[in-house]
Coordinates of C-alpha atoms and ligand atoms in Angstrom, one line a residue:
M1 CA -27.8 90.9 -119.3
S2 CA -27.4 87.4 -117.1
E3 CA -24.0 86.5 -119.4
R4 CA -22.9 89.5 -117.9
R5 CA -18.9 89.4 -116.8
V6 CA -19.1 89.4 -112.5
R7 CA -16.6 93.2 -112.4
V8 CA -17.0 94.5 -108.8
R9 CA -14.3 97.2 -107.4
F10 CA -13.7 98.8 -103.9
A11 CA -13.3 101.4 -104.3
P12 CA -12.5 104.4 -101.2
S13 CA -11.3 107.8 -100.9
P14 CA -7.7 108.2 -98.8
T15 CA -8.5 110.0 -96.1
G16 CA -7.1 108.8 -93.5
P17 CA -6.9 105.0 -92.4
L18 CA -9.4 102.5 -94.0
H19 CA -12.1 102.5 -91.1
I20 CA -13.7 98.9 -91.2
G21 CA -17.1 99.4 -92.0
G22 CA -15.2 99.7 -96.1
V23 CA -12.6 96.6 -95.4
R24 CA -15.9 95.0 -93.7
T25 CA -17.5 96.3 -98.3
A26 CA -14.5 95.9 -99.7
L27 CA -14.2 91.9 -98.4
Y28 CA -18.3 91.9 -99.4
N29 CA -17.2 92.3 -102.9
F30 CA -14.1 89.4 -102.5
L31 CA -16.8 86.6 -102.3
F32 CA -19.1 88.3 -104.2
A33 CA -15.9 87.9 -107.2
R34 CA -15.2 85.2 -106.4
Q35 CA -18.3 83.5 -106.3
H36 CA -18.9 84.2 -109.8
G37 CA -15.0 84.0 -110.6
G38 CA -15.3 87.8 -111.5
D39 CA -12.9 90.0 -110.8
F40 CA -12.6 92.4 -107.9
I41 CA -11.2 96.1 -109.3
L42 CA -9.7 97.8 -106.4
R43 CA -9.5 102.0 -107.3
I44 CA -8.7 104.8 -106.4
E45 CA -11.1 108.0 -105.2
D46 CA -8.7 110.7 -105.1
T47 CA -10.1 113.8 -106.4
D48 CA -10.9 114.9 -103.8
S49 CA -8.1 117.3 -102.9
Q50 CA -8.5 119.0 -99.8
R51 CA -9.7 116.0 -98.0
F52 CA -5.6 113.3 -99.8
V53 CA -3.7 112.6 -96.5
P54 CA -0.5 110.7 -97.2
G55 CA -0.3 107.3 -96.7
A56 CA -3.5 106.8 -96.8
E57 CA -3.8 105.1 -100.6
E58 CA -1.0 102.9 -98.9
Y59 CA -2.3 102.0 -95.9
I60 CA -5.4 100.2 -97.7
Q61 CA -2.9 98.7 -100.1
E62 CA -0.9 96.7 -96.9
A63 CA -4.2 96.4 -95.1
F64 CA -6.0 93.9 -97.8
R65 CA -2.5 92.6 -97.8
W66 CA -2.5 91.2 -94.4
L67 CA -5.8 91.0 -95.0
N68 CA -5.4 88.1 -97.9
L69 CA -7.5 90.1 -99.9
N70 CA -6.1 89.9 -103.2
F71 CA -7.0 92.6 -105.9
D72 CA -7.3 91.1 -109.2
E73 CA -6.8 94.7 -111.4
G74 CA -6.2 98.3 -110.5
V75 CA -4.0 100.3 -108.2
G76 CA -0.9 98.6 -107.3
V77 CA -1.4 95.6 -109.8
G78 CA -2.3 97.6 -112.9
G79 CA -5.1 95.8 -115.3
K80 CA -6.4 96.9 -119.5
Y81 CA -8.7 99.8 -118.0
G82 CA -6.1 101.5 -116.1
P83 CA -5.0 103.8 -114.4
Y84 CA -7.3 103.2 -111.7
R85 CA -6.2 106.3 -110.0
Q86 CA -8.6 109.2 -110.5
S87 CA -6.6 112.4 -110.4
E88 CA -5.1 110.2 -112.9
R89 CA -7.6 109.9 -115.2
R90 CA -8.6 113.6 -115.7
D91 CA -8.7 114.0 -119.8
I92 CA -11.3 111.1 -119.1
Y93 CA -13.5 112.7 -117.1
K94 CA -13.4 116.1 -118.3
K95 CA -14.4 114.6 -121.9
Y96 CA -16.7 113.4 -120.6
V97 CA -18.1 117.1 -119.0
Q98 CA -18.0 118.4 -122.4
Q99 CA -20.6 115.3 -123.9
L100 CA -23.1 116.2 -120.8
I101 CA -23.0 120.3 -121.3
D102 CA -23.2 119.6 -125.1
N103 CA -25.6 118.2 -125.4
D104 CA -27.6 119.7 -122.4
K105 CA -27.3 117.7 -120.0
A106 CA -25.6 119.9 -117.8
Y107 CA -24.6 123.4 -117.7
L108 CA -22.2 125.8 -116.0
A109 CA -22.1 127.1 -113.5
F110 CA -20.4 130.9 -112.0
D111 CA -22.3 131.9 -108.8
T112 CA -19.4 132.5 -106.9
P113 CA -19.3 131.2 -102.9
Q114 CA -21.0 135.9 -101.9
E115 CA -23.6 135.2 -104.0
L116 CA -24.8 131.8 -102.8
E117 CA -24.6 132.7 -98.9
A118 CA -26.5 135.4 -99.9
K119 CA -29.0 133.3 -101.9
R120 CA -28.8 131.0 -98.9
N121 CA -30.0 134.0 -96.7
E122 CA -33.1 134.8 -99.1
I123 CA -34.5 131.5 -99.9
A124 CA -35.6 129.4 -97.2
N125 CA -34.1 126.4 -97.7
F126 CA -32.9 127.7 -100.8
Q127 CA -32.0 124.3 -103.5
Y128 CA -29.7 125.6 -106.8
D129 CA -32.2 122.6 -109.2
A130 CA -35.0 123.9 -111.6
S131 CA -36.5 126.4 -109.0
T132 CA -34.0 128.5 -108.4
R133 CA -31.8 127.5 -111.9
G134 CA -33.3 130.5 -113.9
Q135 CA -32.0 132.7 -111.0
M136 CA -28.3 132.2 -110.8
R137 CA -25.5 132.9 -112.7
N138 CA -24.3 130.0 -114.9
S139 CA -24.7 128.9 -119.0
L140 CA -28.1 128.7 -118.7
T141 CA -29.2 132.8 -118.5
L142 CA -26.3 133.9 -118.9
P143 CA -25.8 135.6 -122.6
K144 CA -24.0 132.8 -124.7
E145 CA -20.6 135.7 -125.4
E146 CA -21.3 136.2 -121.4
V147 CA -20.4 132.9 -120.9
E148 CA -17.6 133.0 -123.0
R149 CA -15.3 136.1 -122.3
L150 CA -15.9 134.4 -117.9
I151 CA -14.1 131.4 -119.1
S152 CA -11.6 132.8 -121.7
E153 CA -10.6 135.3 -118.5
G154 CA -9.6 132.9 -116.9
E155 CA -13.1 133.3 -113.8
Q156 CA -13.9 130.4 -112.0
Y157 CA -16.7 128.1 -112.5
V158 CA -18.5 124.9 -111.7
V159 CA -20.0 122.2 -114.5
R160 CA -24.2 120.8 -112.4
I161 CA -25.9 118.9 -113.5
K162 CA -29.6 119.3 -115.5
I163 CA -31.8 117.7 -113.2
T164 CA -35.7 117.4 -115.0
P165 CA -38.2 118.8 -111.4
N166 CA -40.7 116.0 -110.6
E167 CA -39.1 112.3 -112.1
D168 CA -40.1 109.4 -110.5
V169 CA -36.1 108.2 -110.1
H170 CA -36.1 104.0 -109.1
V171 CA -33.3 102.5 -107.9
Y172 CA -33.0 98.9 -107.7
D173 CA -31.5 97.6 -105.2
L174 CA -30.4 93.8 -104.9
I175 CA -31.0 94.4 -101.1
R176 CA -33.8 96.5 -100.3
G177 CA -35.6 95.9 -104.2
D178 CA -37.0 99.2 -106.2
V179 CA -36.5 102.8 -104.2
T180 CA -38.1 106.0 -105.5
Y181 CA -37.4 108.9 -105.4
N182 CA -38.5 112.4 -106.6
S183 CA -36.1 113.5 -109.1
S184 CA -37.2 117.3 -106.8
V185 CA -35.8 116.3 -103.7
L186 CA -32.5 116.7 -105.7
D187 CA -30.2 119.1 -106.4
D188 CA -28.6 120.1 -109.7
K189 CA -24.8 118.9 -108.0
V190 CA -21.6 119.8 -108.4
L191 CA -20.2 117.1 -111.3
Y192 CA -16.8 119.6 -111.9
K193 CA -14.6 122.4 -111.2
S194 CA -12.3 124.5 -112.8
A195 CA -10.1 125.2 -110.4
D196 CA -8.6 122.1 -110.2
E197 CA -9.6 120.7 -113.5
L198 CA -11.0 117.8 -111.5
P199 CA -14.0 116.0 -111.6
T200 CA -16.6 115.5 -108.0
Y201 CA -17.1 112.1 -106.6
H202 CA -19.9 111.1 -109.0
L203 CA -19.0 111.9 -111.7
A204 CA -15.5 110.2 -111.1
N205 CA -17.7 107.5 -110.1
I206 CA -19.9 106.9 -112.8
V207 CA -17.6 107.7 -115.8
D208 CA -15.5 105.0 -114.2
D209 CA -18.1 102.5 -113.7
H210 CA -19.1 102.7 -116.4
L211 CA -15.6 102.3 -118.3
M212 CA -13.7 99.8 -115.9
E213 CA -17.5 97.6 -117.7
I214 CA -19.2 97.1 -113.2
S215 CA -21.5 95.3 -112.8
H216 CA -22.0 95.6 -109.4
V217 CA -21.6 98.2 -107.7
I218 CA -21.3 96.6 -103.6
R219 CA -21.0 99.6 -100.7
G220 CA -22.3 101.1 -96.9
E221 CA -25.7 102.3 -97.2
E222 CA -24.5 105.6 -96.0
W223 CA -23.9 106.2 -100.6
L224 CA -27.6 105.5 -100.6
P225 CA -28.7 109.2 -101.4
S226 CA -26.5 109.8 -104.0
A227 CA -27.8 106.3 -106.1
P228 CA -31.2 108.2 -107.4
L229 CA -28.5 110.7 -108.8
H230 CA -26.1 108.2 -110.5
V231 CA -29.2 106.2 -112.1
L232 CA -30.1 110.2 -113.2
L233 CA -25.9 110.6 -114.6
Y234 CA -26.4 106.8 -116.4
R235 CA -29.6 108.1 -118.7
A236 CA -27.9 111.6 -118.7
F237 CA -25.0 110.3 -121.3
G238 CA -27.5 106.9 -122.4
W239 CA -26.0 104.2 -120.5
E240 CA -29.0 102.5 -118.9
E241 CA -27.7 99.8 -120.2
S242 CA -25.1 98.8 -118.4
M243 CA -26.3 100.8 -115.7
P244 CA -24.2 98.1 -112.9
A245 CA -27.0 96.6 -109.9
F246 CA -26.9 97.7 -106.6
A247 CA -26.5 96.8 -103.3
H248 CA -26.3 98.7 -100.5
L249 CA -24.9 97.6 -97.3
P250 CA -26.2 97.7 -94.1
L251 CA -24.8 100.7 -91.6
L252 CA -22.9 99.0 -88.8
L253 CA -24.0 100.7 -85.0
K254 CA -22.2 101.0 -81.9
P255 CA -22.6 98.1 -79.6
E256 CA -24.7 99.2 -77.4
G257 CA -27.0 102.2 -77.6
N258 CA -28.3 103.2 -81.3
G259 CA -26.0 105.3 -84.1
K260 CA -23.4 104.8 -85.7
L261 CA -20.4 102.9 -84.7
S262 CA -17.6 105.1 -84.3
K263 CA -13.9 105.2 -83.0
R264 CA -14.4 106.9 -80.4
D265 CA -16.7 103.5 -79.2
G266 CA -13.7 101.9 -79.8
D267 CA -11.5 104.5 -77.5
K268 CA -13.8 103.6 -75.4
L269 CA -14.8 100.2 -75.0
G270 CA -11.1 99.1 -76.5
F271 CA -11.3 97.6 -79.6
P272 CA -10.1 99.0 -82.9
V273 CA -11.6 100.2 -85.2
F274 CA -10.0 99.5 -88.0
P275 CA -7.3 96.9 -89.6
L276 CA -4.0 98.1 -89.2
Q277 CA -2.8 100.9 -86.6
W278 CA -2.8 104.1 -87.8
I279 CA -0.7 107.2 -86.2
D280 CA -1.4 109.6 -87.3
K281 CA 0.2 113.6 -88.8
D282 CA 0.0 114.3 -85.2
G283 CA 1.1 111.8 -83.8
N284 CA -1.6 110.3 -82.2
I285 CA -2.2 105.8 -82.5
S286 CA -5.3 104.5 -83.6
S287 CA -5.4 100.8 -83.3
G288 CA -5.3 98.2 -85.2
Y289 CA -6.6 94.7 -85.4
R290 CA -3.5 93.4 -86.9
E291 CA -1.7 95.5 -83.9
S292 CA -4.2 93.9 -81.5
G293 CA -2.9 90.2 -82.2
Y294 CA -6.2 89.2 -84.3
L295 CA -6.1 86.6 -86.6
P296 CA -6.7 87.6 -90.3
D297 CA -9.0 84.9 -90.8
A298 CA -10.5 86.0 -87.0
V299 CA -10.8 89.2 -89.2
N300 CA -13.1 87.5 -92.1
N301 CA -15.3 85.3 -90.3
F302 CA -16.1 88.3 -88.4
L303 CA -17.0 90.6 -90.8
A304 CA -18.0 88.4 -93.3
L305 CA -21.4 88.0 -90.2
L306 CA -21.6 91.8 -89.2
G307 CA -24.6 91.9 -92.0
W308 CA -24.9 88.9 -94.1
N309 CA -25.6 85.5 -92.5
P310 CA -25.5 81.6 -95.1
G311 CA -29.4 81.1 -93.5
N312 CA -28.4 79.1 -90.6
D313 CA -26.9 79.4 -87.7
Q314 CA -23.3 78.3 -88.7
E315 CA -20.0 80.7 -87.8
F316 CA -17.4 79.1 -87.8
M317 CA -16.6 79.7 -91.7
S318 CA -13.4 79.2 -94.0
M319 CA -13.4 81.7 -96.6
D320 CA -13.8 79.0 -99.5
E321 CA -16.8 77.8 -97.5
M322 CA -17.9 81.7 -97.3
I323 CA -16.9 81.7 -101.0
R324 CA -19.9 78.8 -101.0
L325 CA -22.1 80.5 -99.1
F326 CA -22.0 84.3 -100.3
D327 CA -25.6 85.9 -101.1
L328 CA -26.2 89.1 -100.9
S329 CA -30.3 88.7 -100.9
R330 CA -28.9 87.2 -97.2
C331 CA -27.9 90.3 -96.1
S332 CA -30.5 92.6 -93.9
K333 CA -30.9 95.7 -95.0
S334 CA -31.0 96.8 -90.8
G335 CA -27.5 97.9 -89.1
A336 CA -25.7 95.3 -87.2
K337 CA -24.8 95.7 -83.8
F338 CA -20.4 95.3 -84.0
D339 CA -20.9 93.0 -81.4
Y340 CA -16.7 93.5 -81.3
K341 CA -16.1 90.7 -77.9
K342 CA -18.1 88.0 -80.3
G343 CA -14.7 89.1 -82.2
I344 CA -12.3 88.2 -80.0
W345 CA -14.3 85.2 -79.5
F346 CA -13.4 84.1 -83.2
N347 CA -9.8 84.9 -82.8
H348 CA -10.4 82.4 -80.2
Q349 CA -12.6 80.1 -82.1
Y350 CA -8.7 80.5 -85.0
I351 CA -6.5 79.8 -83.0
Q352 CA -7.8 76.9 -81.6
A353 CA -8.6 75.6 -85.1
K354 CA -4.5 76.5 -86.4
P355 CA -2.0 74.0 -86.3
N356 CA 0.7 75.1 -82.8
E357 CA 4.1 75.3 -85.5
E358 CA 0.8 78.2 -87.5
I359 CA 0.7 79.7 -83.8
A360 CA 4.2 78.9 -82.7
E361 CA 5.4 81.0 -85.9
M362 CA 4.0 83.8 -84.6
F363 CA 4.8 83.3 -81.1
L364 CA 8.4 84.0 -81.6
S365 CA 8.6 86.7 -81.6
T366 CA 6.8 87.8 -78.4
L367 CA 9.2 85.6 -77.2
K368 CA 12.1 86.7 -78.3
E369 CA 11.3 90.2 -76.5
H370 CA 11.7 88.9 -73.6
G371 CA 14.9 87.1 -74.6
I372 CA 13.5 84.6 -75.0
E373 CA 15.2 81.8 -76.9
A374 CA 14.1 77.7 -77.7
P375 CA 13.6 75.5 -79.8
F376 CA 11.2 75.6 -81.8
E377 CA 9.5 71.9 -81.2
K378 CA 9.7 73.0 -77.6
V379 CA 7.6 76.2 -78.4
V380 CA 5.2 74.0 -80.8
T381 CA 4.4 71.3 -77.5
I382 CA 4.0 74.8 -75.3
V383 CA 1.9 76.5 -77.6
G384 CA -0.1 73.4 -78.1
L385 CA -0.8 72.7 -74.4
V386 CA -1.9 76.8 -73.5
K387 CA -3.6 78.0 -76.9
E388 CA -6.6 77.6 -75.0
R389 CA -7.1 79.7 -72.4
T390 CA -5.8 82.4 -74.9
N391 CA -7.7 84.6 -77.0
F392 CA -4.7 86.2 -78.6
V393 CA -1.0 85.1 -79.8
K394 CA 0.6 87.8 -77.4
E395 CA -1.4 86.3 -74.5
L396 CA 0.2 82.9 -75.2
W397 CA 3.6 84.5 -72.4
D398 CA 1.4 84.5 -69.3
A399 CA -0.1 81.4 -70.1
S400 CA 3.4 80.3 -70.0
S401 CA 6.2 82.3 -69.4
F402 CA 6.8 79.8 -67.1
F403 CA 8.1 77.4 -69.3
F404 CA 10.6 79.8 -70.2
M405 CA 12.1 81.3 -66.5
A406 CA 11.9 79.5 -63.5
P407 CA 9.2 81.6 -61.2
D408 CA 11.4 84.6 -59.1
A409 CA 8.6 84.1 -56.5
Y410 CA 5.9 82.3 -55.1
D411 CA 1.8 84.1 -55.5
E412 CA 1.1 85.1 -51.9
K413 CA -2.6 83.7 -51.6
T414 CA -1.9 80.7 -53.5
V415 CA 0.3 80.0 -51.3
K416 CA -1.5 80.6 -48.4
K417 CA -3.4 78.4 -49.6
R418 CA -1.5 76.1 -50.7
W419 CA 1.0 75.5 -49.6
K420 CA 0.6 73.4 -46.3
E421 CA 2.5 72.3 -43.0
D422 CA 4.2 69.3 -44.6
S423 CA 4.6 71.5 -48.1
A424 CA 8.4 71.0 -47.1
A425 CA 8.8 68.6 -46.4
C426 CA 5.9 66.6 -50.0
M427 CA 7.9 68.0 -51.7
S428 CA 11.5 67.6 -50.4
E429 CA 10.4 63.6 -50.7
L430 CA 8.9 64.2 -54.3
A431 CA 12.0 64.9 -55.9
D432 CA 13.6 62.4 -54.6
V433 CA 10.6 60.5 -56.1
L434 CA 11.3 62.0 -59.4
A435 CA 15.2 61.4 -59.4
N436 CA 14.8 58.5 -60.0
I437 CA 12.3 58.1 -63.3
D438 CA 15.2 57.5 -66.0
D439 CA 12.0 57.8 -68.8
F440 CA 10.6 61.0 -68.1
S441 CA 7.8 61.4 -69.7
A442 CA 4.8 62.8 -68.9
A443 CA 2.7 59.3 -68.0
T444 CA 5.7 57.1 -66.4
Q445 CA 6.3 60.6 -64.3
E446 CA 2.2 60.0 -63.4
A447 CA 2.3 56.6 -63.1
I448 CA 5.3 56.5 -60.7
V449 CA 3.8 59.5 -57.9
M450 CA 0.5 58.3 -57.9
D451 CA 1.5 54.9 -56.5
W452 CA 4.2 56.9 -53.7
I453 CA 1.3 58.9 -52.9
A454 CA -0.8 56.1 -52.8
A455 CA 1.5 54.1 -50.2
K456 CA 1.6 57.3 -48.2
E457 CA -1.4 58.4 -48.5
Y458 CA -0.6 61.8 -49.4
H459 CA -3.7 63.7 -50.5
T460 CA -3.2 63.8 -54.0
G461 CA -5.1 67.6 -54.3
N462 CA -2.1 69.2 -51.4
I463 CA 0.6 67.2 -53.3
M464 CA -0.9 69.1 -56.8
N465 CA -1.2 71.7 -55.9
A466 CA 1.7 72.3 -53.8
F467 CA 4.4 71.2 -56.5
R468 CA 2.4 73.0 -59.2
L469 CA 3.1 76.2 -56.8
A470 CA 6.4 75.4 -56.9
L471 CA 7.0 74.9 -60.8
V472 CA 5.2 78.0 -62.0
G473 CA 5.1 80.1 -59.1
E474 CA 1.3 80.8 -59.2
G475 CA -1.8 77.9 -59.2
K476 CA -1.7 78.4 -63.0
G477 CA -1.2 76.4 -66.6
P478 CA -1.8 73.5 -68.3
H479 CA -1.8 69.1 -66.4
M480 CA 1.2 69.3 -64.0
F481 CA 3.6 66.3 -65.8
D482 CA 3.0 68.6 -69.5
I483 CA 4.8 71.3 -67.3
S484 CA 7.4 68.6 -65.9
A485 CA 8.1 66.2 -69.3
I486 CA 8.6 70.1 -70.4
L487 CA 11.0 71.0 -67.9
G488 CA 12.5 67.7 -67.9
K489 CA 14.3 66.4 -65.2
K490 CA 17.3 69.3 -64.0
E491 CA 14.7 71.9 -64.0
T492 CA 12.5 70.3 -62.1
L493 CA 14.4 69.5 -60.0
A494 CA 15.7 72.6 -59.3
R495 CA 12.8 74.0 -59.6
L496 CA 11.1 72.4 -55.9
R497 CA 14.4 72.1 -53.9
K498 CA 14.0 76.5 -54.3
A499 CA 10.2 76.7 -53.4
V500 CA 10.9 73.7 -50.3
E501 CA 14.2 76.4 -49.9
M502 CA 12.1 79.3 -50.1
L503 CA 8.8 79.0 -49.0
K504 CA 10.1 76.0 -46.4
Ligands
LIG601 N1 -15.7 107.1 -102.8 C1 -15.9 106.2 -102.3 C2 -15.6 106.0 -100.8 O1 -14.5 106.7 -100.5 C3 -16.9 105.4 -103.6 C4 -18.0 105.1 -102.7 C5 -19.2 103.9 -104.5 O2 -18.2 103.2 -103.9 O3 -19.7 104.0 -104.8 O4 -16.5 104.9 -100.0

């Protein structure tokens, strides 16, 4: 058992945009696979044709490309266990459904929706199981010839698993330990529908995990209630030996209060719950982490810590570190609050940690939107000066637009507070001082200007405040002489003279 190759799968159903909880599930599978040198597989579970949403599969693939979580096998990649899209595996499932029927582990049920409804009205808490299946229209109660006649006449049926009541079913979970269920709580779940000739999720999921030699099933807690049925299916097929280990991840909870994180929480508090923007068929837009300006590395780091920790306080981790440190036994059983402010904090940290060139590259499109074309080297320098004040790449514009465009107005409050009686006179004097400097580097300017202030016995703060107002238009920005050095002598003098003119 111990030398079994690690093979894990992410198995989304293409029913809409992938929720951020699904992304976390995929990330944990990815970390686990990479740590063990195993395989990370993308399987699309699209057997529920009613819930199929066009574009969802493409969305899923694009999201993982963006996040750099690359699959080794699966839809879009290929591999020798394919096809990896369940809708392309009908014949495989048919064969295995038949095997269960032949071995008396499953049976055909012909009950119409009306008949089922009538039973539900007749018996409180009706459950299709050992206690009721004898009263229903199925291949266990009908004569063999009748069943054959119904099938040949094209009557629709479902195949149900035949659950033996009152048995202990153990689900061994790597996070939760041994979870025991009594089989009597389970109903004879539908495994297959003749109407669309497709299996249900449960059957397809187990058959595929077996055939694809999946070693570990790492998925959201919402699938835990299905796990005993899945264990019974492995038993029914005689595949207990190759049953994967289970790990059910904690739920993602609302940032405030209790309950499962929903899209509405995101809308209310202003954070995305999807990796990429999604536009539904009615044109409603749901925001995405990518479009909101998050860096993929920051998203991965943030998600990794929602339900897992490395055993100490370390938060900022590279992908390689996460791969090395990840440990299912350090995943929590209880839900993880979705602290989206932490996500913003991570994004801030990643912007600081990334090389300025990389951030500048991303900033170029924003600059373009504002009609700015600037030498790349200059953009890199500016990014380096202002990025500590930003959480998102797009915020770089507000923090730095004055480098690219002279102010056309001056912030009133700042003027009131910082433009003194003598500011105009001092600024035109300063312009003359600066005009005489040949080496316009920040250091040279600073030395000369400070000498001038000292000689004239001016108030440094007042001079600097007025200087800033003249160049920036308000009271913000990085070190003053860094600004004037980047603007260059000509532009600095022009802005000083314009301020003198406008503010008097
Ligand atoms: N298709 C299921 C989903 O949408 C897969 C659950 C599992 O991983 O077994 O999440």
